[in-house]
C-alpha cells in the first residue's frame, strides 16, 4: 500500500505549497491514482474442472506497492498541480455568504478536483488505446521506472546523488529534501523491491537502496557529521568549535546535523568544502564495493532516520 500513502502525501504537500486545501489536494491526488489503476481482475478458482471469474471493482495490489511509486509520483504531481492552479484561478463553485465555511470549502474543490481526476483518467485511457490495452502503470514501469532504476544502480549515479546532496547542504539547502523525489522515487523503490524479493525467498537485485545512504554515508546526518563531531572533540583545541560540537553531539547520534552545519559553520566555509565532499564520496565507494562483493547484505528494510548509526545498518540489512 506504499503507493497509496505516497500519492496522498505528495498531493497534500503540493497543495500546502500552493496554499490550497491540503486535505482535498491529498484526496484528489489519491483519487486520480486510483482512476488510472486497473480495476479489473481475473480470479482463478480451484476445482475439479477449474474456473476463471472476471470481476470489476478490484484494486490490484501489484500496482499499489513499490512498483507503482513512479506512477504515483507522476499522477500525484500532475493532478495536485492542476487542482491547485485551478483553485488559485478561482475556477470553483461559489456559494453564498450564508453557507457555512466548511460546506463552501468543500464545494469549491469540486470543479478543480473533477477536472484533475478526469484528466488523469483520460490520459490513462489514451495510453491504453495506443499500447494495445496496457495499463499506464505497466507502461511507466517498463519504459521509465525500470530503465531509470537500472541506471541508478551504477556507482557513478550513486556518487552523483551523494555529491549533489553535499553541494546543496554546503550552500545552506537541505539536500536530502531538495532531491527527495529522486532519492525516494528511485532508491526507496529499490529498497521495497529488495524486501519483496527477500520475503519471497529470492535473491535481492538492487545493490544500493534508500537505506544504504543512511547506513553507510550519512551517519550523523549529511556529510557523516558524527565523524566531524568526534574529530573536533578529540583533536581540536578551538574553544568555539568544541563548544558547538559538545552541544551537537547528542543530536548527531540521532542523525540531526543542523547545529553542526550552521553552527561551525560548514555552510559557505571553504575550509570544510573539500572534506565535506570527499568523506561521503569515499564512504560511498567503499560501501558500494563491499556490498557488491557480497561482504555485507543488501539493505532491504525501512528504518526510521533517527536510529543511531551502526544500529541503523544492522536493522536495515536484517
PDB file of C-alpha atoms in Angstrom, residues 2 8 16-17 20 51 54 64 70 73 86 90-91 107 152 165 174 193 206 232 241 246 259 264 316:
ATOM      1  CA  UNK A   2       3.078   2.221  -0.171  1.00  0.00           C
ATOM      2  CA  UNK A   8      -1.749  11.172  -0.818  1.00  0.00           C
ATOM      3  CA  UNK A  16       0.269  23.156   1.043  1.00  0.00           C
ATOM      4  CA  UNK A  17       2.917  24.741  -1.170  1.00  0.00           C
ATOM      5  CA  UNK A  20      -4.866  25.498  -1.152  1.00  0.00           C
ATOM      6  CA  UNK A  51     -12.967 -21.953 -13.426  1.00  0.00           C
ATOM      7  CA  UNK A  54     -13.513 -11.939 -14.240  1.00  0.00           C
ATOM      8  CA  UNK A  64      -0.008  -0.380  -5.100  1.00  0.00           C
ATOM      9  CA  UNK A  70       6.792   6.176 -10.269  1.00  0.00           C
ATOM     10  CA  UNK A  73       4.770  10.283  -8.423  1.00  0.00           C
ATOM     11  CA  UNK A  86      -7.482  25.888 -10.886  1.00  0.00           C
ATOM     12  CA  UNK A  90     -10.911  30.736  -8.751  1.00  0.00           C
ATOM     13  CA  UNK A  91     -12.385  28.180 -11.177  1.00  0.00           C
ATOM     14  CA  UNK A 107     -17.971  22.761  -2.897  1.00  0.00           C
ATOM     15  CA  UNK A 152      20.616   4.484 -10.711  1.00  0.00           C
ATOM     16  CA  UNK A 165      23.277  16.457  -1.708  1.00  0.00           C
ATOM     17  CA  UNK A 174      18.549  20.728   2.773  1.00  0.00           C
ATOM     18  CA  UNK A 193      11.555  -4.343  -4.231  1.00  0.00           C
ATOM     19  CA  UNK A 206      19.486  -3.839  -6.024  1.00  0.00           C
ATOM     20  CA  UNK A 232      36.665  18.016  16.775  1.00  0.00           C
ATOM     21  CA  UNK A 241      34.364  24.564  17.635  1.00  0.00           C
ATOM     22  CA  UNK A 246      29.588  19.393  22.542  1.00  0.00           C
ATOM     23  CA  UNK A 259      23.666  22.560  14.630  1.00  0.00           C
ATOM     24  CA  UNK A 264      30.575  25.563  12.877  1.00  0.00           C
ATOM     25  CA  UNK A 316      18.290  -2.125   7.546  1.00  0.00           C
TER      26      UNK A 316
END
